[in-house]
Each structure stands twice: as C-alpha cells, then as structure tokens.
Coordinates of C-alpha atoms in Angstrom, one line a residue:
M30 CA -5.7 21.0 -8.4
S31 CA -8.7 22.2 -6.2
R32 CA -10.4 19.3 -4.3
L33 CA -13.7 20.3 -5.7
K34 CA -12.0 19.5 -9.5
T35 CA -10.3 16.6 -8.3
L36 CA -13.5 15.0 -6.7
R37 CA -15.3 16.6 -9.8
D38 CA -13.3 14.5 -12.1
A39 CA -13.2 11.2 -10.1
Y40 CA -17.4 11.7 -10.1
Q41 CA -17.2 12.0 -13.9
Q42 CA -15.4 9.0 -14.5
L43 CA -17.9 7.2 -12.5
R44 CA -21.0 8.7 -14.0
A45 CA -19.2 7.8 -17.5
R46 CA -19.3 4.3 -16.6
L47 CA -22.5 3.8 -15.1
E48 CA -24.1 5.2 -18.0
Q49 CA -23.1 2.2 -20.2
G50 CA -25.4 0.4 -18.0
G51 CA -24.4 -3.6 -18.4
G52 CA -21.5 -2.8 -21.1
A53 CA -21.0 -2.8 -24.6
E54 CA -21.8 -6.3 -25.5
R55 CA -25.5 -5.9 -23.7
I56 CA -26.2 -3.0 -25.3
K57 CA -25.2 -4.8 -28.6
R58 CA -27.5 -7.2 -27.6
Q59 CA -30.4 -5.0 -26.8
H60 CA -29.4 -3.6 -30.5
D61 CA -29.8 -7.0 -32.5
Q62 CA -33.2 -7.3 -30.7
G63 CA -34.3 -4.8 -32.4
K64 CA -34.6 -2.7 -29.3
L65 CA -33.1 0.9 -28.2
T66 CA -31.1 0.9 -24.7
A67 CA -33.0 2.6 -21.9
R68 CA -31.0 5.6 -22.0
E69 CA -31.9 6.0 -25.8
R70 CA -35.3 5.2 -25.2
V71 CA -35.0 8.5 -22.7
A72 CA -33.1 10.5 -24.9
A73 CA -35.7 10.3 -27.9
L74 CA -38.7 10.9 -25.8
L75 CA -37.3 14.3 -24.0
D76 CA -37.1 17.5 -26.1
R77 CA -33.8 17.6 -27.7
D78 CA -31.4 20.3 -25.8
G79 CA -33.5 20.4 -23.1
P80 CA -32.8 19.7 -19.3
W81 CA -32.1 16.0 -17.9
V82 CA -32.2 15.0 -14.3
E83 CA -31.0 12.1 -13.5
I84 CA -32.3 11.0 -10.2
G85 CA -30.3 8.1 -8.5
L86 CA -27.8 7.6 -10.6
L87 CA -25.4 6.3 -8.2
V88 CA -27.7 3.9 -6.6
A89 CA -26.2 0.7 -5.5
W90 CA -23.0 1.4 -8.0
D91 CA -20.9 0.3 -4.8
Q92 CA -23.1 -3.3 -3.9
Y93 CA -23.5 -6.6 -5.6
D94 CA -20.0 -6.6 -6.9
G95 CA -20.7 -3.6 -9.7
Q96 CA -23.0 -6.1 -10.9
A97 CA -26.2 -3.6 -10.6
P98 CA -25.0 0.1 -11.7
A99 CA -27.8 2.4 -11.4
A100 CA -29.9 0.0 -9.5
G101 CA -31.2 -1.5 -13.4
V102 CA -33.2 1.3 -14.0
V103 CA -32.9 5.0 -14.8
T104 CA -34.8 7.7 -13.7
G105 CA -35.2 11.0 -13.7
L106 CA -36.9 14.7 -14.9
G107 CA -36.9 16.3 -18.4
R108 CA -39.1 18.0 -20.6
V109 CA -41.5 16.6 -23.3
G110 CA -43.4 19.0 -25.2
G111 CA -42.1 21.7 -22.9
R112 CA -43.5 20.4 -20.0
P113 CA -42.1 18.7 -16.8
V114 CA -42.2 15.3 -16.6
V115 CA -40.9 12.4 -14.6
V116 CA -39.2 9.1 -16.6
V117 CA -38.6 5.7 -15.0
A118 CA -37.1 3.0 -17.3
N119 CA -35.9 -0.3 -17.1
D120 CA -32.3 -1.1 -17.9
A121 CA -32.7 -4.4 -19.5
T122 CA -28.5 -4.4 -19.8
V123 CA -28.7 -4.7 -16.5
K124 CA -29.7 -8.1 -15.3
A125 CA -32.6 -8.1 -18.3
G126 CA -34.0 -5.0 -16.3
S127 CA -34.6 -6.9 -13.1
W128 CA -35.8 -5.3 -10.0
W129 CA -33.1 -5.0 -7.5
P130 CA -34.2 -3.8 -3.8
E131 CA -32.7 -0.4 -4.7
T132 CA -35.0 -0.5 -8.0
I133 CA -37.9 -0.3 -6.1
K134 CA -36.5 2.3 -4.3
K135 CA -35.6 4.6 -7.2
I136 CA -39.1 3.7 -8.5
L137 CA -40.8 4.8 -5.3
R138 CA -38.6 8.2 -5.4
A139 CA -39.4 8.7 -8.8
Q140 CA -43.5 8.5 -8.4
E141 CA -43.0 10.6 -5.1
I142 CA -41.6 13.4 -7.5
A143 CA -44.5 12.9 -9.9
M144 CA -47.2 13.1 -7.1
R145 CA -45.4 16.1 -5.1
Q146 CA -45.2 18.1 -8.5
R147 CA -48.2 16.9 -10.1
I148 CA -46.6 15.9 -13.2
P149 CA -46.6 13.1 -16.1
I150 CA -44.6 10.1 -15.1
V151 CA -43.6 7.9 -18.1
Y152 CA -42.9 4.3 -17.6
L153 CA -40.5 2.8 -20.2
V154 CA -40.8 -1.1 -19.2
D155 CA -38.0 -3.7 -20.2
S156 CA -38.1 -6.2 -17.0
A157 CA -37.5 -9.6 -16.3
G158 CA -39.4 -9.2 -13.3
V159 CA -38.1 -9.5 -9.5
N160 CA -34.0 -10.6 -9.3
L161 CA -35.3 -13.6 -7.3
P162 CA -32.1 -14.3 -5.4
Y163 CA -32.7 -10.7 -3.8
Q164 CA -36.5 -11.7 -3.6
G165 CA -36.3 -11.0 0.3
G166 CA -35.6 -7.1 -0.2
V167 CA -38.1 -6.6 -3.1
F168 CA -41.3 -8.1 -2.4
P169 CA -42.3 -7.9 0.9
G170 CA -42.5 -5.3 3.3
Q171 CA -44.4 -1.4 3.6
Y172 CA -41.8 -0.3 0.8
G173 CA -41.3 -3.5 -1.3
A174 CA -42.6 -3.6 -4.8
A175 CA -46.3 -3.3 -3.7
R176 CA -46.0 0.1 -2.7
I177 CA -45.2 1.1 -6.5
F178 CA -48.9 0.0 -7.2
Y179 CA -50.1 1.7 -4.3
Y180 CA -48.7 4.9 -5.7
N181 CA -50.2 4.5 -9.1
S182 CA -53.4 3.5 -7.6
I183 CA -52.9 7.0 -5.6
M184 CA -52.0 8.9 -8.6
R185 CA -55.1 7.3 -10.8
R186 CA -58.0 8.1 -8.0
Y187 CA -57.1 11.1 -6.5
L188 CA -54.2 12.9 -7.9
K189 CA -55.0 12.8 -11.3
V190 CA -51.1 12.9 -12.0
P191 CA -50.9 11.0 -15.7
Q192 CA -49.3 8.1 -16.3
I193 CA -48.0 6.6 -19.4
A194 CA -46.4 3.1 -19.5
A195 CA -45.0 1.6 -22.7
V196 CA -44.4 -2.2 -22.7
M197 CA -41.1 -2.6 -24.8
G198 CA -39.7 -5.6 -23.7
P199 CA -41.1 -8.3 -20.8
C200 CA -43.6 -7.3 -18.3
I201 CA -43.9 -10.5 -16.3
A202 CA -45.9 -11.2 -13.2
G203 CA -46.5 -8.3 -10.5
G204 CA -44.5 -6.0 -12.6
A205 CA -47.6 -6.3 -14.8
Y206 CA -49.7 -4.2 -12.6
L207 CA -47.2 -1.0 -13.1
P208 CA -48.8 -0.7 -16.9
A209 CA -52.2 -1.9 -15.7
L210 CA -52.6 1.0 -12.9
S211 CA -51.4 3.4 -15.9
D212 CA -53.6 5.3 -17.7
V213 CA -52.8 4.4 -20.8
I214 CA -50.4 1.3 -22.3
F215 CA -48.2 1.1 -25.6
M216 CA -47.2 -1.8 -26.7
V217 CA -44.5 -2.7 -29.5
D218 CA -44.5 -5.7 -32.4
G219 CA -42.3 -8.3 -31.9
T220 CA -40.7 -7.1 -28.6
S221 CA -43.2 -6.5 -26.0
F222 CA -44.7 -9.1 -24.0
M223 CA -47.1 -8.7 -20.4
G224 CA -48.5 -11.3 -19.0
L225 CA -48.6 -12.8 -15.0
G226 CA -46.6 -15.8 -16.0
G227 CA -44.3 -16.4 -18.6
P228 CA -44.9 -19.4 -21.4
N229 CA -42.5 -21.4 -18.7
L230 CA -44.5 -20.8 -16.1
V231 CA -47.5 -21.3 -17.8
K232 CA -46.8 -24.6 -18.9
G233 CA -45.8 -25.9 -15.5
A234 CA -48.3 -24.6 -13.6
T235 CA -51.1 -25.6 -16.3
G236 CA -49.8 -28.2 -18.7
Q237 CA -50.7 -25.3 -21.6
V238 CA -48.0 -25.3 -24.2
V239 CA -48.1 -21.7 -25.7
D240 CA -45.8 -19.2 -27.5
A241 CA -45.0 -15.3 -25.9
E242 CA -46.8 -13.6 -28.6
T243 CA -49.6 -15.6 -28.3
L244 CA -49.7 -15.2 -24.5
G245 CA -49.6 -11.6 -24.1
G246 CA -47.8 -10.2 -27.0
A247 CA -48.7 -6.7 -28.6
T248 CA -51.4 -7.7 -31.0
T249 CA -52.9 -9.9 -28.2
H250 CA -53.2 -7.5 -25.6
T251 CA -54.4 -4.7 -28.0
S252 CA -56.8 -7.0 -29.8
V253 CA -57.8 -9.9 -28.0
S254 CA -57.8 -9.0 -24.2
A255 CA -58.2 -5.3 -24.6
V256 CA -55.3 -4.4 -21.4
A257 CA -53.3 -2.4 -24.0
H258 CA -54.3 0.7 -25.9
Y259 CA -52.2 0.9 -28.6
R260 CA -49.7 -0.5 -30.8
A261 CA -46.5 1.0 -32.4
K262 CA -44.1 -0.8 -35.0
D263 CA -41.0 -0.3 -33.3
D264 CA -39.4 1.4 -30.3
Q265 CA -39.0 4.9 -32.4
E266 CA -42.8 5.1 -33.1
C267 CA -43.7 4.0 -29.5
I268 CA -41.8 6.8 -28.5
A269 CA -43.0 9.2 -31.3
R270 CA -46.9 8.2 -30.1
I271 CA -46.1 8.9 -26.5
R272 CA -44.7 12.5 -27.3
E273 CA -47.9 12.9 -29.3
Y274 CA -49.7 11.9 -26.5
I275 CA -48.0 14.1 -23.6
G276 CA -48.7 17.0 -26.3
R277 CA -52.4 16.4 -26.1
L278 CA -52.8 16.6 -22.5
P279 CA -53.7 20.1 -21.4
H280 CA -50.6 22.3 -19.8
A281 CA -50.0 26.2 -19.4
P282 CA -46.8 27.1 -21.4
P283 CA -44.2 28.7 -19.1
S284 CA -44.3 32.4 -19.5
P285 CA -40.6 33.7 -21.2
R286 CA -38.2 35.2 -18.6
T287 CA -35.7 37.5 -19.2
Y288 CA -32.6 37.4 -16.3
P289 CA -29.2 38.7 -15.7
A290 CA -26.3 36.1 -15.5
P291 CA -24.2 35.7 -12.5
K292 CA -21.8 38.5 -11.5
R293 CA -18.6 35.8 -11.5
D294 CA -18.4 32.8 -13.9
V295 CA -19.0 29.4 -12.0
K296 CA -15.3 28.4 -12.8
A297 CA -14.8 30.6 -9.4
L298 CA -16.5 28.1 -7.5
Y299 CA -13.5 25.7 -8.2
E300 CA -10.9 28.4 -6.3
L301 CA -13.3 29.2 -3.7
I302 CA -14.0 25.6 -2.3
P303 CA -10.8 25.2 0.2
V304 CA -8.7 22.3 -0.4
D305 CA -9.2 20.9 3.3
H306 CA -13.1 21.2 4.4
R307 CA -12.2 22.3 7.8
M308 CA -10.8 25.5 6.2
S309 CA -13.3 28.7 5.8
Y310 CA -14.1 30.4 2.3
D311 CA -16.3 33.3 1.6
V312 CA -20.1 32.3 0.9
R313 CA -21.6 35.2 -0.6
A314 CA -18.7 34.8 -3.4
M315 CA -20.6 31.5 -3.9
F316 CA -24.0 33.8 -4.6
E317 CA -22.2 35.4 -7.1
C318 CA -21.9 32.7 -9.5
L319 CA -25.1 31.1 -8.5
L320 CA -28.0 33.6 -8.4
D321 CA -29.1 36.1 -11.0
A322 CA -26.6 39.0 -10.9
G323 CA -24.7 37.4 -8.3
Q324 CA -27.7 39.3 -5.8
L325 CA -29.2 38.5 -2.7
D326 CA -31.0 41.1 -0.6
E327 CA -29.9 40.0 2.5
F328 CA -32.4 39.6 5.6
Q329 CA -31.0 40.6 8.7
P330 CA -27.8 41.0 7.8
D331 CA -25.9 42.2 11.0
V332 CA -28.4 39.7 13.3
A333 CA -26.4 35.9 14.0
P334 CA -24.3 36.6 10.3
E335 CA -23.4 32.9 10.7
M336 CA -26.5 31.8 9.2
I337 CA -27.3 34.2 6.1
C338 CA -31.2 34.2 4.8
G339 CA -32.1 36.6 1.7
H340 CA -33.8 36.4 -1.4
G341 CA -32.5 36.1 -4.8
A342 CA -33.2 34.6 -8.2
I343 CA -32.2 31.7 -10.4
E344 CA -32.9 31.9 -13.9
G345 CA -35.4 34.9 -13.1
R346 CA -37.4 32.6 -10.7
P347 CA -37.2 34.0 -7.2
V348 CA -36.4 32.0 -4.6
A349 CA -35.5 32.1 -0.6
V350 CA -32.1 31.3 0.6
I351 CA -30.9 30.0 3.5
A352 CA -26.9 29.6 4.1
N353 CA -24.3 28.9 6.8
S354 CA -21.7 31.3 6.6
R355 CA -18.2 29.6 7.0
G356 CA -15.3 31.3 9.1
V357 CA -14.9 32.9 12.4
I358 CA -16.7 35.4 12.8
K359 CA -16.1 38.7 15.2
G360 CA -18.2 39.0 18.5
K361 CA -20.2 42.6 18.3
K362 CA -18.6 43.8 21.4
K363 CA -15.0 43.6 22.8
A364 CA -15.9 41.0 25.6
E365 CA -18.0 39.1 23.3
A366 CA -16.4 35.5 21.8
P367 CA -16.1 34.8 18.2
R368 CA -18.6 32.7 16.5
I369 CA -17.7 30.0 14.0
G370 CA -19.2 29.4 10.9
G371 CA -20.9 26.6 10.2
I372 CA -22.4 26.1 13.6
I373 CA -26.3 27.6 14.4
Y374 CA -26.2 29.4 17.6
T375 CA -29.6 30.3 19.5
E376 CA -29.7 33.7 17.9
S377 CA -28.9 32.0 14.5
A378 CA -31.7 29.1 15.0
E379 CA -34.5 32.1 15.9
K380 CA -33.7 34.4 13.1
V381 CA -33.9 31.5 10.2
A382 CA -37.1 30.1 11.7
Y383 CA -38.7 33.5 11.6
F384 CA -37.5 33.7 8.0
I385 CA -38.6 30.2 7.2
E386 CA -42.1 31.2 8.3
N387 CA -42.3 34.6 6.0
A388 CA -41.1 32.8 3.0
D389 CA -44.0 30.5 3.7
R390 CA -46.4 33.0 4.0
E391 CA -45.1 34.5 1.2
R392 CA -45.2 31.6 -0.9
L393 CA -41.5 31.5 -2.1
P394 CA -39.5 28.5 -2.6
L395 CA -36.7 27.7 -0.3
L396 CA -33.1 27.1 -1.2
F397 CA -30.8 26.0 1.6
L398 CA -27.5 25.9 0.9
Q399 CA -26.0 23.3 3.6
D400 CA -22.3 23.5 5.2
V401 CA -23.2 23.1 8.7
S402 CA -21.3 20.9 11.5
G403 CA -24.3 20.9 13.9
F404 CA -25.6 22.9 16.8
M405 CA -23.5 24.7 19.3
V406 CA -23.0 23.2 22.7
G407 CA -22.2 24.1 26.5
T408 CA -23.1 26.1 29.2
E409 CA -23.8 29.3 27.7
A410 CA -25.5 27.7 24.4
E411 CA -27.5 25.3 26.9
H412 CA -29.0 28.3 28.9
T413 CA -29.6 30.5 26.2
G414 CA -32.3 27.7 25.2
I415 CA -30.7 26.5 22.0
I416 CA -32.9 23.1 22.4
R417 CA -36.0 25.3 22.2
A418 CA -34.4 27.4 19.2
G419 CA -33.2 24.7 17.6
A420 CA -36.7 22.9 17.8
R421 CA -38.4 26.4 16.1
F422 CA -36.1 26.0 13.4
V423 CA -36.9 22.5 12.4
E424 CA -40.5 22.9 13.3
A425 CA -40.8 25.9 10.8
M426 CA -38.7 24.0 8.0
A427 CA -40.6 21.0 8.5
T428 CA -44.1 22.5 8.7
A429 CA -43.5 25.0 5.5
T430 CA -45.6 24.1 2.7
V431 CA -43.5 25.5 0.0
P432 CA -41.1 23.6 -2.0
K433 CA -38.0 23.2 -0.6
L434 CA -34.2 22.6 -2.3
V435 CA -31.2 21.5 -0.6
L436 CA -27.5 21.7 -2.5
T437 CA -24.9 20.0 -0.1
V438 CA -21.8 22.0 -0.7
N439 CA -19.4 20.7 2.2
H440 CA -20.7 19.6 5.6
A441 CA -23.9 18.1 6.5
S442 CA -23.8 17.2 10.0
G443 CA -25.7 16.2 13.5
A444 CA -28.9 17.6 13.9
G445 CA -28.0 20.7 11.8
Y446 CA -28.1 18.7 8.5
Y447 CA -31.9 18.1 10.0
A448 CA -32.6 21.4 10.6
M449 CA -30.9 22.8 7.0
A450 CA -33.8 20.4 5.5
G451 CA -32.4 16.8 5.7
Q452 CA -33.9 14.2 3.4
G453 CA -35.8 13.0 6.7
F454 CA -37.9 16.5 6.1
D455 CA -38.8 15.7 2.9
P456 CA -37.6 18.8 0.8
D457 CA -38.5 18.8 -2.8
F458 CA -35.4 18.0 -4.1
I459 CA -32.1 17.3 -2.4
V460 CA -28.3 17.7 -4.5
S461 CA -24.9 18.1 -3.5
W462 CA -21.5 18.8 -4.8
P463 CA -18.5 16.0 -5.0
T464 CA -17.4 17.7 -1.7
G465 CA -20.6 16.8 0.2
R466 CA -19.9 14.9 3.7
M467 CA -22.6 13.6 5.1
G468 CA -22.5 11.9 8.7
V469 CA -23.4 12.4 12.0
M470 CA -19.9 14.1 12.6
E471 CA -16.5 14.3 11.2
G472 CA -14.4 11.1 11.7
E473 CA -11.7 13.3 14.1
S474 CA -14.6 14.0 16.4
A475 CA -16.1 10.4 16.2
I476 CA -12.2 9.1 17.2
Q477 CA -12.5 11.7 20.3
A478 CA -15.8 10.5 21.4
V479 CA -15.2 7.1 21.5
Y480 CA -11.7 7.0 22.7
G481 CA -10.9 10.2 24.3
A482 CA -7.4 10.5 25.7
D483 CA -6.5 7.2 24.7
A484 CA -7.0 7.9 20.9
S485 CA -3.0 8.4 20.9
K486 CA -2.2 5.3 22.9
P487 CA -0.1 2.5 20.0
D488 CA -2.3 0.1 21.4
N489 CA -5.4 1.6 19.6
A490 CA -3.5 3.0 16.6
A491 CA -4.8 0.5 14.4
A492 CA -8.4 0.8 15.2
V493 CA -8.3 4.5 15.3
D494 CA -6.8 4.4 11.8
A495 CA -9.6 1.9 10.8
M496 CA -12.1 4.0 12.1
R497 CA -10.7 7.1 10.5
A498 CA -10.7 5.5 7.0
D499 CA -14.7 4.5 7.6
Y500 CA -15.8 7.7 8.3
E501 CA -13.7 9.1 5.1
D502 CA -15.4 6.5 2.8
Q503 CA -18.9 7.0 4.6
L504 CA -18.8 10.8 4.1
D505 CA -18.3 10.5 0.5
A506 CA -20.7 12.2 -1.5
K507 CA -20.7 9.5 -3.7
F508 CA -21.8 7.1 -0.3
A509 CA -24.5 9.2 -0.2
G510 CA -25.5 9.1 -3.8
A511 CA -25.3 5.1 -3.9
R512 CA -27.9 4.9 -1.1
G513 CA -29.9 7.7 -2.5
F514 CA -29.3 9.9 0.6
V515 CA -29.0 12.5 -2.3
D516 CA -30.9 12.6 -5.3
A517 CA -28.1 13.4 -7.6
I518 CA -24.4 14.6 -7.4
L519 CA -23.8 18.0 -9.5
T520 CA -20.6 19.6 -11.2
P521 CA -20.7 23.6 -10.6
E522 CA -21.0 24.1 -14.0
E523 CA -24.6 21.9 -13.9
T524 CA -25.6 23.6 -10.9
R525 CA -27.3 27.0 -11.7
D526 CA -29.4 25.2 -14.5
T527 CA -30.3 22.4 -12.6
L528 CA -31.7 24.2 -9.7
A529 CA -33.6 26.9 -12.3
F530 CA -34.9 23.5 -13.7
L531 CA -35.8 22.2 -10.6
L532 CA -37.4 25.2 -9.2
E533 CA -39.7 25.0 -12.7
V534 CA -40.7 21.5 -11.4
S535 CA -41.3 22.1 -8.2
T536 CA -43.6 25.5 -9.1
E537 CA -45.7 23.1 -11.5
F538 CA -48.1 22.5 -8.0
T539 CA -49.1 25.3 -6.2
G540 CA -50.9 23.4 -3.5
P541 CA -49.1 22.2 -0.6
H542 CA -45.6 20.4 -0.5
L543 CA -45.6 18.8 2.7
G544 CA -44.7 15.0 2.9
A545 CA -44.1 12.6 -0.3
F546 CA -47.5 13.6 -1.6
A547 CA -50.7 16.0 -0.8
L548 CA -54.2 14.4 -1.1
P549 CA -57.1 16.9 -2.2
S550 CA -59.7 16.9 0.1
L551 CA -61.6 13.9 -0.3
M552 CA -64.9 15.5 1.5

C-alpha cells in the first residue's frame, strides 16, 4: 500500500471519530431535549449535495485527553441558496458547547474568512459559555474572546458582511454579544436562552429568583426586550427561516461553466507520491490529475526548472500555479552541477517573484503546491545573492493582492515554506494532504545540526532516538491540523472539487486580499 493511501486511511478514521463529537450518549441527550446536533443543523442549513469544507476539524484533537473534539465548535464553508457562506456551530455534545482556548481560534478563523471574502456568516449558538478551568486562555489577550466581538463590529460597521445568529440553546454572559452584534437574531421556543447571567448567577448576585424562560427565553427577547428578531417553534423551522433570510440577500449567481475533466484519474496520485518522502516524483503528472484537461501552460520552462510556474484552470476557473519540482535536474552545461528539486535557488526565486507580480497585475488567483525543502545554502548560493532573491520572492508573494491558495503535498520546510505562502503570510486558504510535513527541517537534518559527528556515539543514542521520534510526530500533517496551521486535511479524491470551491469563494470579493481583511476607504 502507498504511503499516501496509508496516511489517508488513518486520517479518515480520525475524522470519523471527531465527527461524532461528544459521542452517541450525548447526541441522544441533545435529541431528547428536542434539539438537533451541531452537524445536523449545518447539514440542514446547507444546500443538499452542495460542497462542505470544514475548517479546523482536527484542532485540539490531541489535547485535553481527547475531551475537546474539534474544540467543541463546527466551522466551515458551504452554500445556502447557491451562495457561499461561512458557518459557526457550537457543538453542545462537547462540554455543553463551552469555549476552550482553541474554540476562540476557530471562531476567529471563520470570521476572518467571511471578512476577507465578504460572504455571509451564520452563527448557530448553543453554548454554556467559557470553559472556566481554561478561562486564562479564553478571556484575556489580543486574540481572546473579545476579538470575536471586535470582528463582529468591523463586519457590521465597515465591511457590510451579513451576520445571522440563531440562538438554539444557551447563550450566556459575554457570549451573548456575539448574536447581539449580528444583524439579525433568531430564537427557538423552549430551548433558547440568552442572558448576561443565568438564573443561578442572578440569584447569587441579586437574590432574585426567576426561571430561564422568563429571564431570557425566546418569548422574552422577541416580545419584551426586543433584543431578538424572529422566533421559531423548533430547530427545523429556525434553519428553514435562516435559509429564507439568506435567500433574500442580493447576490449574483455564478455563470454556468463548462470544462474538461483532468487527463488522469485522481487515483493515480496514490502511486505518484513515493513511499519514502525523500524520493523524487513527477510533479507534472500531478497537474494531469488536478487541472482541467491536465494542462499547464508553463512559464519559462527552460529557466530554473526546479520551480514550475504556469497557467491552468480548475473546473473552469483560471489559476496561476507555482510548484516545486522534485528530483535531480541536470545542469545546462557539462560543467554545471545538477540542481536538487524542492530547493529554491537564486535563479528560481527571481523567476517566481516575476511570475507572482505578473499574476497580481493580471488579477489571477495564485495556487501554491508546496513540496519545498528550503533555500539553497553554500558559497555559490550566497555569492549569487540568494538572500536578496529570496527576499524578493517573499515580498512579491506577501504583497500580492490576489487570492492565494496553498496545497501542501509533502515537505513544507524552512524559509521555503514561508516563500511558498506559509500561514504567516495570510493565504486565503491553506490545505494539506495527509502526506504534508511541516517544520523548520526534517528530523535527520535537525539531529545533524544538534549533534554533528557525535550523533552516532552510543552515549547519545537514546537522546537521538527521542529527538527523531519527536520530529516525526511534529512533522505529521495531523499535528499541523491540531494546531490550526492548516485549515483542512484533504484526501486526493476531495482535492480538485475543494480547490474549485475555494477558488469560487475567494473570488467573491474583487478587492485586495491582503491581511486578515482589508477595510474600505473611510475617507
């Protein structure tokens, strides 16, 4: 079995487990309360048989002794009435939907997607509030819970991004500001509660005894306080009314597209990626599985061939592609040393920088296919100005105002990872295959850097083995997914359709894609 297939199978098993949230017993408890689960709500909201790209499914899966699957919140992208939307749904089967530190990160990431792409965001709220034992990672700080409300406010006042909130369970304390700062609030009879304090807190603070429905139920907030705007009899009706509401929002439907299928079946990818991640493979064969008709119109193919640049399309959407070639590339002249694919040389950095600048002028989205080991080092590289050329590559990528999508195929190492639109440069979306390996360097290189010739000494054997094991663990794509370093891990079968949908989403906003969001001129 191929390495890609083995890793895919392991990932799919983990995904299936995480999608169960708190497990069968807690799902039943949710149903017994007359409520749908978070994932059932999301499925009912989105167009049937439409796309669903879940963002951050693996976040926190390997923390908290496995008690925080998906950090207790479902976030992702889909379509409602044919238009792209972002969805945030608290999973009440996981610690009553309370907020872990990682829950905040996921909600902020979802909001940033809505802000950058200027697409509606729907909050399906069912949360007991802050997970108090972890409040130190939730409440304070620049990127604590307050940032959610900051983003709410920016979307309302400046970006005009529609925000729709449905309180479908408890919504307590500061968390109540999330729906309050949305454009409209839906509530559900009998199951909704929204208040700055619940009945117990009210009794402790004021001595007043009041039931939840009278204090902050659906009837109270839609007919007394006027905080909420619409009341539904149950979850199903609430979801249906949200769909109707979004359907009224102005939106130009996308034009029908016709496009040729890829040249090769996607299953070919399983044999394409080598068993040993250090081995070479034919990157152009990968294009044949992902691009329309398998065609890439290559830019300067005879210049710095260790970096591949060119123009193609995915489901009819044009895209400028940048990829690392893998393998040994012969020198042009007999005396010229061969180049190693996956390494960025001075000439290739200059080539890619120019290509990116052109794509930015042409308003073409950029797709980075990462399998990069870093920039070249050594006397020749330094004398030819690798630092300056690398800086130009990074600057061109960082300042490009067109959408940037990243697929990590294999290695994502060193400064090469940065240049190929690493997460710190705010690509619109960054996804990975299960084979992705993200780190400063590979484990063996790190061992040599730390121990040098002493790595083989018997006295160092245990420490070297431990270091090697640590690196293998941290280089696993699931480790990156657990910390939100990638938005999603994709199987090869999902890749083309997902990239096509993300291209669709990222072209909703024709303004600059620079930073987490770009404010319109306020003058």
